[in-house]
Amino acid sequence: MSNVYWYGNRYVSQEEVLISPEDRGYYFGDGAYEVFRFYSGRLYETDAHLKRLWHTAAGLRLTLPFTEAELTSRLEELVRRSGAADGNVYLQITRGAAPRAHPFPKGAEPVVMAYASSVDRPLAAMETGIRAVAVEDIRWLRCDYKTLNLLPNVMAKQEALDRGADEAVLHRDGTVTECSASNLMIVKDGTVRTHPANRFILHGVTRAVVLRLARAAEIPVLEQPFTLDELASADEIFITGTTVEVTPVVALNGQAVGSGKPGPVTRRLQQQFAATLPS
Ligand code: PLP
């Protein structure tokens, strides 16, 4: 079944989405995006995604052409029209279409496009875990904005796949930041540790949920940077993200992580995360 798109304030088929070759998203990656998750037809952690979208828009000096309430009802309508139980809503907003020139164009209207699609929970990867490799983080210094400029993320992900892994763990001069499309956490001596939510990482919605769950379960949490060496000696490693949820990393740079199997803290957080999902 083809997806229903929200475009030009109408619900249309993909063929009716007519993006201009002069769209600044196409020329410059000049725009913001969000990926929302829904379970059993209900959006998950909507407010956190909206907050981040407004944060990105403020950072890019992009005026969003809708209120939070208007956007939420559009997203809910897309979910309804998709007919899917579990899935994602992809939303992007560009600065509009205008002849190619770097300055913000005068009078251009933001271009909004969104669609909902059916996406299953990644149950197999969550059960068995994935392999990761370390890749240099060459992104800009505002990784807290969820912008369309994803080329360094794309390059890192492809490098991971080319090296026989599933995900790239990014590091700046040996300090681990996050992954190409997810946040990263380690467990050492029972403490969950992850990079602080500053400009060097995306402030993951799932990251925040997992930290909240860990604290509620009285699992010690440290939001402090750590090195590649500390990563390599972690007892457990896992990634978090809207589509990956809580997925164990069982191999790093070709070496087993801990026992080579998903660890007990990861398992516990997976169970707690699952309990937060709408059913
Ligand atoms: N970090 C990066 C670079 C991402 O692209 C994503 C999600 O796509 C995440 C982290 C996880 O964020 P969230 O949990 O909000 O999906």
XYZ file of N, CA and C and ligand atoms in Angstrom:
853
model
N 0.854 -1.196 0.000
C 0.000 0.000 0.000
C 0.895 1.254 0.000
N 0.629 2.192 -0.907
C 1.500 3.372 -0.937
C 1.078 4.359 0.165
N 2.050 5.122 0.610
C 1.811 6.002 1.748
C 0.965 7.209 1.364
N 0.259 7.726 2.365
C -0.463 8.989 2.206
C 0.475 10.095 2.684
N 0.596 11.146 1.891
C 1.487 12.262 2.231
C 0.679 13.470 2.656
N 1.205 14.198 3.631
C 0.671 15.528 3.947
C 1.587 16.505 3.231
N 1.058 17.220 2.280
C 1.873 18.131 1.464
C 0.961 19.250 0.959
N 1.428 20.491 1.043
C 0.606 21.614 0.598
C -0.711 21.679 1.349
N -0.671 21.258 2.627
C -1.863 21.250 3.473
C -2.988 20.370 2.960
N -2.616 19.348 2.172
C -3.604 18.356 1.717
C -3.024 16.962 1.941
N -3.875 15.961 1.892
C -3.427 14.578 1.973
C -3.434 14.025 0.557
N -2.275 13.643 0.071
C -2.137 13.288 -1.343
C -1.295 12.013 -1.490
N -1.244 11.495 -2.711
C -0.396 10.332 -2.988
C 1.021 10.824 -3.302
N 1.962 9.898 -3.328
C 3.355 10.290 -3.557
C 3.518 11.051 -4.879
N 2.779 10.633 -5.898
C 2.885 11.275 -7.225
C 2.474 12.741 -7.173
N 1.676 13.082 -6.194
C 1.192 14.466 -6.111
C 2.096 15.353 -5.246
N 3.172 14.785 -4.737
C 4.137 15.606 -3.985
C 5.112 16.180 -5.006
N 4.962 17.445 -5.305
C 5.750 18.062 -6.376
C 6.770 19.017 -5.763
N 7.923 18.461 -5.417
C 8.978 19.277 -4.796
C 9.769 19.976 -5.905
N 9.984 21.269 -5.722
C 10.719 22.055 -6.727
C 12.200 21.691 -6.740
N 12.842 21.706 -7.938
C 14.306 21.530 -7.957
C 15.016 22.670 -7.236
N 14.297 23.764 -6.990
C 14.914 24.886 -6.269
C 14.629 24.834 -4.763
N 14.090 23.730 -4.312
C 13.853 23.607 -2.865
C 15.198 23.646 -2.141
N 15.271 24.428 -1.085
C 16.544 24.578 -0.362
C 16.941 23.312 0.400
N 15.977 22.429 0.619
C 16.338 21.133 1.189
C 17.201 20.376 0.196
N 16.843 20.470 -1.058
C 17.549 19.780 -2.139
C 18.916 20.429 -2.417
N 18.961 21.753 -2.440
C 20.226 22.453 -2.694
C 21.204 22.393 -1.521
N 20.668 22.669 -0.326
C 21.557 22.917 0.830
C 21.336 21.979 2.021
N 20.329 21.125 1.952
C 19.942 20.392 3.176
C 19.420 21.373 4.209
N 18.790 22.457 3.708
C 18.380 23.563 4.573
C 16.982 23.292 5.136
N 16.948 22.491 6.188
C 15.653 22.184 6.778
C 15.792 21.299 8.000
N 14.649 21.057 8.608
C 14.574 20.263 9.840
C 13.737 19.024 9.574
N 13.928 17.991 10.396
C 13.053 16.828 10.276
C 12.831 16.192 11.631
N 11.852 15.335 11.687
C 11.581 14.526 12.884
C 11.075 13.169 12.431
N 11.348 12.173 13.227
C 10.746 10.852 13.014
C 9.988 10.508 14.290
N 8.668 10.446 14.150
C 7.797 10.090 15.277
C 7.483 8.605 15.182
N 7.243 7.986 16.323
C 6.897 6.567 16.347
C 5.452 6.436 16.793
N 4.745 5.469 16.228
C 3.429 5.142 16.790
C 3.317 3.640 17.004
N 2.600 3.303 18.064
C 2.347 1.911 18.439
C 0.843 1.765 18.599
N 0.304 0.667 18.087
C -1.143 0.422 18.167
C -1.928 1.666 17.733
N -1.418 2.345 16.716
C -2.123 3.507 16.172
C -2.014 4.765 17.009
N -1.162 4.726 18.057
C -1.040 5.912 18.927
C 0.387 6.437 18.942
N 0.503 7.748 18.758
C 1.832 8.373 18.744
C 2.491 8.245 20.110
N 3.819 8.065 20.085
C 4.592 7.823 21.311
C 5.494 9.021 21.590
N 5.471 9.537 22.801
C 6.368 10.629 23.227
C 6.265 11.844 22.291
N 5.052 12.161 21.885
C 4.851 13.259 20.923
C 5.427 14.581 21.431
N 5.159 14.883 22.695
C 5.595 16.187 23.215
C 7.107 16.358 23.141
N 7.835 15.269 23.411
C 9.307 15.354 23.359
C 9.777 15.602 21.922
N 9.136 14.950 20.960
C 9.513 15.176 19.559
C 9.175 16.616 19.140
N 8.016 17.100 19.589
C 7.620 18.470 19.219
C 8.608 19.472 19.811
N 8.977 19.236 21.058
C 9.915 20.146 21.728
C 11.227 20.200 20.942
N 11.702 19.029 20.526
C 12.969 18.998 19.772
C 12.816 19.673 18.409
N 11.667 19.478 17.758
C 11.459 20.121 16.453
C 11.496 21.637 16.597
N 10.861 22.147 17.658
C 10.860 23.604 17.857
C 12.277 24.096 18.205
N 13.020 23.278 18.908
C 14.417 23.618 19.233
C 15.236 23.701 17.942
N 15.068 22.710 17.075
C 15.802 22.718 15.796
C 15.401 23.941 14.976
N 14.088 24.182 14.882
C 13.606 25.304 14.066
C 14.169 26.625 14.588
N 14.199 26.792 15.903
C 14.750 28.029 16.474
C 16.216 28.149 16.100
N 16.943 27.049 16.188
C 18.371 27.069 15.867
C 18.628 27.413 14.414
N 17.755 26.940 13.533
C 17.929 27.196 12.089
C 17.239 28.490 11.654
N 16.614 29.171 12.603
C 15.829 30.385 12.315
C 14.807 30.101 11.220
N 14.105 28.998 11.428
C 13.097 28.528 10.492
C 11.740 28.727 11.162
N 10.824 29.444 10.496
C 9.512 29.660 11.096
C 8.594 28.513 10.718
N 8.155 27.771 11.721
C 7.294 26.619 11.429
C 5.885 27.116 11.096
N 5.312 26.599 10.015
C 4.010 27.114 9.570
C 2.823 26.414 10.224
N 2.988 25.990 11.473
C 1.875 25.347 12.179
C 2.131 25.473 13.670
N 1.054 25.307 14.440
C 1.201 25.258 15.895
C 1.411 23.793 16.296
N 1.777 23.591 17.548
C 1.959 22.218 18.037
C 0.653 21.426 17.908
N -0.458 22.083 18.222
C -1.755 21.390 18.167
C -2.105 21.040 16.720
N -1.870 21.983 15.807
C -2.174 21.699 14.386
C -1.323 20.547 13.872
N -0.028 20.596 14.215
C 0.855 19.532 13.735
C 0.419 18.181 14.310
N 0.116 18.164 15.599
C -0.276 16.896 16.224
C -1.502 16.314 15.533
N -2.480 17.154 15.205
C -3.673 16.575 14.581
C -3.367 16.099 13.160
N -2.432 16.749 12.460
C -2.004 16.258 11.131
C -1.314 14.891 11.261
N -0.455 14.783 12.257
C 0.271 13.518 12.450
C -0.708 12.393 12.776
N -1.668 12.713 13.639
C -2.658 11.689 14.021
C -3.475 11.265 12.805
N -3.777 12.236 11.954
C -4.546 11.917 10.740
C -3.726 11.027 9.797
N -2.435 11.317 9.687
C -1.573 10.478 8.844
C -1.521 9.047 9.372
N -1.412 8.936 10.700
C -1.378 7.603 11.315
C -2.681 6.873 10.990
N -3.792 7.580 11.147
C -5.104 6.975 10.896
C -5.203 6.517 9.430
N -4.824 7.416 8.524
C -4.944 7.087 7.095
C -3.982 5.979 6.663
N -2.877 5.809 7.388
C -1.915 4.769 7.003
C -2.512 3.381 7.231
N -3.436 3.294 8.173
C -4.047 2.007 8.488
C -3.099 1.074 9.239
N -1.887 1.555 9.542
C -0.892 0.705 10.207
C -1.095 0.754 11.723
N -0.695 -0.319 12.387
C -0.726 -0.326 13.855
C 0.568 0.292 14.386
N 1.696 -0.290 13.967
C 3.005 0.193 14.421
C 3.749 0.825 13.242
N 4.313 1.983 13.456
C 5.045 2.606 12.355
C 5.698 3.909 12.739
N 6.178 4.595 11.705
C 6.852 5.885 11.879
C 6.108 6.956 11.101
N 6.190 8.177 11.602
C 5.798 9.320 10.778
C 7.061 10.117 10.517
N 7.388 10.276 9.247
C 8.528 11.102 8.852
C 7.987 12.480 8.500
N 8.613 13.515 9.047
C 8.185 14.895 8.781
C 9.409 15.725 8.437
N 9.335 16.491 7.363
C 10.422 17.442 7.122
C 9.888 18.784 6.670
N 10.639 19.812 7.046
C 10.266 21.183 6.714
C 11.510 21.850 6.147
N 11.439 22.348 4.935
C 12.594 23.069 4.393
C 12.299 24.564 4.367
N 13.351 25.346 4.131
C 13.180 26.797 4.143
C 12.448 27.288 2.893
N 12.105 26.378 1.990
C 11.309 26.776 0.830
C 12.102 26.720 -0.459
N 11.458 27.125 -1.539
C 12.074 27.074 -2.870
C 12.401 28.486 -3.332
N 13.616 28.656 -3.849
C 14.050 29.975 -4.320
C 15.298 29.778 -5.173
N 15.600 30.693 -6.108
C 16.836 30.577 -6.891
C 18.038 30.377 -5.967
N 18.995 29.571 -6.427
C 20.085 29.162 -5.537
C 20.982 30.323 -5.120
N 20.922 30.647 -3.850
C 21.786 31.663 -3.240
C 21.792 31.373 -1.754
N 22.948 31.558 -1.107
C 23.054 31.162 0.298
C 22.139 31.931 1.257
N 22.008 33.272 1.116
C 21.194 33.978 2.122
C 19.763 33.430 2.177
N 19.128 33.587 3.352
C 17.727 33.163 3.465
C 16.933 33.902 2.384
N 16.102 33.193 1.625
C 15.315 33.876 0.583
C 14.193 34.707 1.198
N 13.927 35.842 0.593
C 12.820 36.679 1.086
C 11.525 36.157 0.471
N 10.524 35.981 1.320
C 9.197 35.633 0.800
C 8.988 34.160 0.498
N 10.029 33.329 0.641
C 9.820 31.895 0.380
C 9.043 31.273 1.542
N 8.103 30.415 1.215
C 7.313 29.728 2.248
C 7.981 28.398 2.579
N 8.015 28.019 3.857
C 8.540 26.684 4.193
C 7.754 25.589 3.453
N 8.463 24.546 3.075
C 7.817 23.412 2.397
C 7.749 22.251 3.389
N 6.534 21.793 3.639
C 6.302 20.727 4.624
C 5.876 19.454 3.904
N 6.456 18.354 4.315
C 6.069 17.062 3.751
C 6.127 16.035 4.875
N 5.128 15.199 4.964
C 5.133 14.155 6.002
C 4.359 12.941 5.513
N 4.742 11.786 6.019
C 3.973 10.575 5.717
C 4.155 9.578 6.855
N 3.163 8.708 6.987
C 3.238 7.629 7.983
C 3.439 6.323 7.248
N 4.318 5.484 7.774
C 4.480 4.167 7.155
C 4.561 3.086 8.222
N 4.208 1.895 7.788
C 4.198 0.755 8.699
C 5.636 0.289 8.933
N 6.046 0.235 10.183
C 7.400 -0.241 10.527
C 7.265 -1.153 11.743
N 7.750 -2.379 11.597
C 7.667 -3.316 12.717
C 8.705 -2.985 13.778
N 8.442 -3.396 14.998
C 9.451 -3.272 16.055
C 10.638 -4.172 15.684
N 11.879 -3.741 15.978
C 13.066 -4.518 15.563
C 13.361 -5.664 16.532
N 12.405 -6.584 16.640
C 12.466 -7.601 17.699
C 13.684 -8.515 17.575
N 14.057 -8.868 16.337
C 15.189 -9.792 16.162
C 16.494 -9.136 16.632
N 16.736 -7.890 16.192
C 17.973 -7.199 16.586
C 17.985 -6.941 18.092
N 16.804 -6.661 18.650
C 16.728 -6.417 20.089
C 17.047 -7.685 20.882
N 16.715 -8.827 20.291
C 16.955 -10.096 20.973
C 18.431 -10.511 20.883
N 18.993 -10.430 19.669
C 20.344 -10.995 19.484
C 21.447 -9.943 19.552
N 21.108 -8.675 19.301
C 22.119 -7.619 19.332
C 22.717 -7.356 17.968
N 23.451 -6.266 17.884
C 24.070 -5.846 16.618
C 25.581 -5.674 16.810
N 26.275 -5.499 15.666
C 27.727 -5.261 15.694
C 27.988 -3.783 15.371
N 28.949 -3.202 16.057
C 29.270 -1.792 15.807
C 30.773 -1.640 15.584
N 31.124 -0.586 14.873
C 32.545 -0.240 14.701
C 32.718 1.249 14.989
N 33.909 1.625 15.422
C 34.184 3.034 15.725
C 34.537 3.777 14.444
N 33.950 4.946 14.295
C 34.176 5.784 13.113
C 34.341 7.223 13.600
N 35.221 7.971 12.974
C 35.435 9.357 13.401
C 34.168 10.191 13.196
N 33.875 11.030 14.183
C 32.709 11.919 14.104
C 33.163 13.214 13.421
N 32.746 13.402 12.171
C 33.201 14.595 11.420
C 32.067 15.606 11.246
N 31.031 15.502 12.107
C 29.877 16.391 11.934
C 30.168 17.803 12.447
N 29.225 18.708 12.167
C 29.371 20.082 12.659
C 29.127 20.122 14.163
N 29.127 21.339 14.735
C 29.096 21.448 16.191
C 27.706 21.737 16.748
N 26.662 21.502 15.938
C 25.289 21.616 16.440
C 24.520 20.330 16.129
N 25.052 19.249 16.679
C 24.420 17.939 16.450
C 23.107 17.812 17.211
N 22.810 18.818 18.076
C 21.526 18.796 18.787
C 20.384 19.251 17.891
N 20.699 19.805 16.717
C 19.637 20.150 15.771
C 19.423 18.967 14.829
N 18.163 18.616 14.633
C 17.858 17.484 13.748
C 17.644 18.044 12.340
N 18.751 18.286 11.643
C 18.660 18.923 10.328
C 18.775 17.893 9.211
N 18.421 18.327 8.024
C 18.469 17.431 6.862
C 19.899 17.134 6.416
N 20.854 17.882 6.930
C 22.268 17.663 6.561
C 22.800 16.400 7.222
N 22.624 15.260 6.575
C 23.000 14.006 7.221
C 24.168 13.312 6.533
N 24.901 14.051 5.677
C 25.951 13.381 4.920
C 27.005 12.696 5.794
N 27.489 13.328 6.868
C 28.463 12.610 7.711
C 27.855 11.345 8.330
N 26.556 11.405 8.668
C 25.883 10.228 9.236
C 25.768 9.132 8.178
N 25.449 9.537 6.958
C 25.323 8.577 5.854
C 26.679 7.915 5.587
N 27.734 8.715 5.559
C 29.079 8.183 5.295
C 29.499 7.201 6.401
N 29.194 7.582 7.648
C 29.576 6.728 8.782
C 28.818 5.404 8.742
N 27.523 5.473 8.462
C 26.712 4.246 8.410
C 27.236 3.322 7.312
N 27.539 3.900 6.152
C 28.015 3.060 5.047
C 29.370 2.447 5.386
N 30.225 3.234 6.066
C 31.525 2.681 6.468
C 31.322 1.485 7.404
N 30.364 1.627 8.318
C 30.075 0.511 9.240
C 29.641 -0.726 8.455
N 28.742 -0.530 7.502
C 28.265 -1.678 6.712
C 29.410 -2.274 5.900
N 30.244 -1.408 5.311
C 31.375 -1.892 4.506
C 32.352 -2.689 5.365
N 32.410 -2.368 6.661
C 33.315 -3.086 7.570
C 32.618 -4.271 8.232
N 31.464 -4.647 7.723
C 30.787 -5.848 8.196
C 29.984 -5.640 9.470
N 29.707 -4.391 9.822
C 28.954 -4.104 11.048
C 27.588 -3.517 10.696
N 26.834 -3.190 11.742
C 25.472 -2.685 11.549
C 25.360 -1.185 11.854
N 26.216 -0.700 12.744
C 26.104 0.706 13.149
C 27.495 1.258 13.447
N 27.644 2.565 13.251
C 28.912 3.255 13.527
C 28.822 3.969 14.863
N 29.792 3.709 15.736
C 29.921 4.477 16.980
C 30.836 5.651 16.660
N 30.316 6.864 16.820
C 31.093 8.047 16.438
C 31.948 8.518 17.609
N 33.146 9.003 17.287
C 33.999 9.577 18.336
C 34.721 10.814 17.800
N 34.883 11.783 18.711
C 35.680 12.978 18.393
C 36.974 12.872 19.172
N 38.081 12.700 18.457
C 39.397 12.573 19.105
C 39.371 11.549 20.230
N 38.673 10.440 20.014
C 38.674 9.372 21.021
C 37.568 9.473 22.051
N 36.798 10.583 22.045
C 35.649 10.692 22.951
C 34.400 10.243 22.208
N 33.707 9.270 22.784
C 32.521 8.709 22.127
C 31.351 9.694 22.247
N 30.692 9.956 21.138
C 29.539 10.866 21.171
C 28.237 10.078 21.106
N 27.945 9.526 19.919
C 26.710 8.738 19.742
C 26.919 7.852 18.530
N 25.857 7.422 17.872
C 25.995 6.595 16.673
C 25.456 7.356 15.469
N 25.538 6.733 14.293
C 25.150 7.460 13.076
C 23.660 7.776 13.062
N 22.852 6.952 13.720
C 21.411 7.197 13.735
C 20.786 6.754 15.051
N 21.566 6.818 16.126
C 21.058 6.413 17.442
C 21.998 6.955 18.513
N 21.537 6.969 19.746
C 22.403 7.303 20.880
C 23.038 6.026 21.409
N 24.109 6.200 22.188
C 24.852 5.046 22.688
C 25.003 5.128 24.206
N 24.837 3.989 24.853
C 25.058 3.921 26.303
C 25.940 2.724 26.607
N 26.739 2.848 27.671
C 27.516 1.699 28.130
C 27.112 1.387 29.570
N 27.396 0.167 29.972
C 27.199 -0.220 31.374
C 28.551 -0.682 31.890
N 29.004 -0.091 33.004
C 30.261 -0.509 33.625
C 30.020 -0.619 35.116
N 30.281 -1.793 35.667
C 30.075 -2.047 37.095
C 28.683 -1.595 37.549
N 27.697 -1.860 36.709
C 26.306 -1.576 37.082
C 25.832 -0.158 36.803
N 26.759 0.733 36.392
C 26.359 2.115 36.109
C 26.148 2.313 34.613
N 25.025 2.960 34.271
C 24.758 3.305 32.871
C 25.409 4.651 32.603
N 26.178 4.709 31.522
C 26.884 5.950 31.219
C 26.639 6.349 29.767
N 26.405 7.625 29.553
C 26.165 8.117 28.189
C 26.631 9.564 28.071
N 26.898 9.975 26.855
C 27.372 11.351 26.615
C 26.308 12.346 27.069
N 26.701 13.451 27.711
C 25.698 14.438 28.123
C 24.970 15.040 26.909
N 23.744 15.485 27.158
C 22.931 16.083 26.087
C 23.381 17.526 25.875
N 24.422 17.676 25.061
C 24.896 19.012 24.699
C 24.937 19.128 23.168
N 25.780 20.001 22.639
C 25.783 20.234 21.190
C 26.391 19.106 20.378
N 27.036 18.159 21.053
C 27.754 17.109 20.320
C 26.887 15.901 19.981
N 25.686 15.870 20.527
C 24.804 14.722 20.213
C 23.371 15.201 19.976
N 22.618 14.364 19.299
C 21.179 14.601 19.217
C 20.573 14.198 20.561
N 19.676 15.049 21.064
C 19.052 14.741 22.354
C 17.920 13.749 22.093
N 18.276 12.504 22.081
C 17.337 11.464 21.680
C 16.140 11.370 22.612
N 14.992 11.217 22.009
C 13.766 11.040 22.788
C 13.843 9.710 23.544
N 14.349 8.681 22.870
C 14.463 7.369 23.503
C 15.521 7.399 24.598
N 16.608 8.120 24.341
C 17.656 8.305 25.362
C 17.042 8.842 26.651
N 16.209 9.872 26.522
C 15.596 10.483 27.710
C 14.673 9.491 28.416
N 13.903 8.724 27.645
C 12.998 7.736 28.257
C 13.815 6.698 29.030
N 14.889 6.219 28.401
C 15.694 5.151 29.022
C 16.384 5.671 30.288
N 16.889 6.894 30.263
C 17.537 7.444 31.463
C 16.517 7.600 32.596
N 15.309 8.024 32.218
C 14.238 8.159 33.210
C 13.929 6.792 33.828
N 13.831 5.768 32.978
C 13.521 4.418 33.458
C 14.633 3.886 34.354
N 15.882 4.151 33.941
C 17.020 3.674 34.739
C 16.987 4.317 36.121
N 16.762 5.619 36.153
C 16.748 6.322 37.453
C 15.605 5.804 38.322
N 14.453 5.575 37.688
C 13.297 5.073 38.448
C 13.593 3.691 39.028
N 14.422 2.918 38.325
C 14.762 1.564 38.798
C 15.991 1.584 39.707
N 16.433 2.803 40.044
C 17.610 2.987 40.905
C 18.867 2.358 40.328
N 18.947 2.369 38.994
C 20.197 1.996 38.331
C 21.016 3.296 38.241
N 22.263 3.308 38.757
C 23.046 4.545 38.701
C 23.275 4.987 37.256
N 23.156 6.299 37.025
C 23.296 6.868 35.684
C 24.329 7.986 35.724
N 25.221 7.982 34.762
C 26.211 9.059 34.633
C 26.095 9.644 33.238
N 25.786 10.930 33.150
C 25.785 11.589 31.838
C 27.128 12.299 31.705
N 28.114 11.513 31.345
C 29.490 12.008 31.249
C 30.166 11.380 30.046
N 30.989 12.163 29.333
C 31.669 11.582 28.166
C 32.611 10.459 28.584
N 32.856 9.540 27.673
C 33.821 8.465 27.922
C 34.612 8.220 26.641
N 35.732 7.515 26.823
C 36.655 7.341 25.695
C 36.397 6.012 24.965
N 37.084 5.883 23.828
C 37.005 4.619 23.080
C 37.532 3.466 23.912
N 38.559 3.727 24.758
C 39.104 2.668 25.617
C 38.051 2.215 26.634
N 37.342 3.199 27.208
C 36.283 2.853 28.177
C 35.152 2.101 27.477
N 34.884 2.490 26.241
C 33.870 1.774 25.459
C 34.283 0.321 25.282
N 35.556 0.134 24.929
C 36.059 -1.225 24.654
C 36.044 -2.097 25.908
N 36.134 -1.470 27.095
C 36.149 -2.293 28.314
C 34.791 -2.303 29.030
N 33.746 -1.822 28.343
C 32.407 -1.810 28.952
C 31.904 -3.235 29.152
N 31.070 -3.405 30.191
C 30.438 -4.719 30.411
C 29.313 -4.943 29.404
N 28.598 -3.842 29.122
C 27.488 -3.913 28.158
C 27.487 -2.621 27.343
N 26.995 -2.722 26.128
C 26.795 -1.539 25.282
C 25.414 -1.692 24.650
N 24.682 -0.588 24.574
C 23.427 -0.641 23.817
C 23.160 0.704 23.163
N 22.330 0.661 22.135
C 21.957 1.895 21.447
C 20.478 2.165 21.713
N 20.100 3.444 21.608
C 18.695 3.814 21.773
C 18.262 4.682 20.603
N 17.017 4.546 20.205
C 16.487 5.372 19.122
C 15.033 5.041 18.862
N 14.370 5.950 18.182
C 12.942 5.812 17.925
C 12.606 4.512 17.206
N 13.425 4.116 16.242
C 13.109 2.859 15.542
C 13.877 1.663 16.102
N 15.047 1.905 16.727
C 15.821 0.769 17.269
C 15.458 0.460 18.726
N 14.681 1.374 19.349
C 14.281 1.222 20.761
C 15.526 1.036 21.637
N 15.666 -0.121 22.296
C 16.869 -0.397 23.100
C 17.488 -1.657 22.502
N 18.564 -1.483 21.739
C 19.167 -2.617 21.029
C 20.585 -2.862 21.543
N 20.880 -4.088 21.981
C 22.217 -4.390 22.494
C 23.266 -4.366 21.381
N 24.481 -3.950 21.749
C 25.634 -4.083 20.852
C 26.462 -5.227 21.412
N 26.622 -6.294 20.638
C 27.306 -7.476 21.177
C 28.728 -7.625 20.636
N 29.070 -6.835 19.618
C 30.452 -6.859 19.114
C 30.873 -5.439 18.772
N 32.113 -5.114 19.165
C 32.657 -3.785 18.875
C 33.996 -3.969 18.166
N 34.118 -3.401 17.001
C 35.348 -3.537 16.197
C 35.774 -5.007 16.078
N 34.797 -5.876 15.945
C 35.092 -7.302 15.746
C 35.361 -8.080 17.024
N 35.339 -7.409 18.189
C 35.572 -8.090 19.483
C 34.247 -8.209 20.231
N 34.082 -9.293 20.971
C 32.859 -9.469 21.757
C 32.765 -8.397 22.837
N 31.571 -7.893 23.078
C 31.320 -6.977 24.200
C 30.910 -7.831 25.393
N 31.634 -7.700 26.507
C 31.337 -8.525 27.689
C 31.341 -9.999 27.315
N 30.219 -10.661 27.610
C 30.111 -12.101 27.334
C 29.830 -12.375 25.854
N 29.598 -11.317 25.088
C 29.217 -11.512 23.677
C 27.718 -11.690 23.514
N 27.001 -11.606 24.640
C 25.532 -11.710 24.621
C 24.951 -10.453 25.271
N 23.709 -10.096 24.939
C 23.101 -8.931 25.602
C 23.156 -9.091 27.123
N 23.526 -8.028 27.808
C 23.753 -8.105 29.257
C 22.497 -7.850 30.073
N 22.584 -8.100 31.398
C 21.391 -8.022 32.263
C 20.798 -6.616 32.393
N 21.639 -5.591 32.437
C 21.089 -4.229 32.581
C 20.349 -3.847 31.293
N 20.939 -4.197 30.155
C 20.285 -3.924 28.873
C 18.929 -4.632 28.823
N 18.913 -5.887 29.228
C 17.664 -6.665 29.217
C 16.600 -6.016 30.112
N 17.046 -5.569 31.261
C 16.107 -4.959 32.203
C 15.507 -3.681 31.602
N 16.370 -2.872 30.997
C 15.885 -1.617 30.410
C 14.997 -1.885 29.191
N 15.305 -2.938 28.459
C 14.429 -3.305 27.327
C 13.023 -3.617 27.824
N 12.968 -4.402 28.929
C 11.653 -4.782 29.468
C 10.903 -3.562 29.969
N 11.642 -2.677 30.644
C 10.978 -1.490 31.173
C 10.515 -0.581 30.051
N 11.332 -0.506 29.000
C 10.944 0.323 27.859
C 9.668 -0.246 27.228
N 9.644 -1.542 27.040
C 8.470 -2.187 26.405
C 7.192 -1.889 27.199
N 7.360 -1.792 28.526
C 6.189 -1.536 29.377
C 5.635 -0.121 29.194
N 6.417 0.783 28.578
C 5.924 2.163 28.384
C 5.158 2.321 27.069
N 5.167 1.301 26.219
C 4.580 1.446 24.883
C 3.055 1.341 24.932
N 2.363 2.160 24.148
C 0.898 2.026 24.085
C 0.531 0.667 23.501
N -0.502 0.040 24.037
C -0.887 -1.264 23.485
C -2.358 -1.241 23.078
N 21.290 10.266 17.282
C 21.124 10.413 15.964
C 22.259 10.943 15.155
C 19.892 10.070 15.349
O 19.730 10.230 14.035
C 18.855 9.551 16.159
C 17.549 9.182 15.620
O 17.307 9.164 14.473
C 19.089 9.392 17.521
C 20.299 9.781 18.064
C 18.020 8.840 18.432
O 17.051 9.815 18.712
P 15.547 9.406 19.036
O 15.579 8.519 20.227
O 14.872 10.697 19.314
O 15.026 8.724 17.818
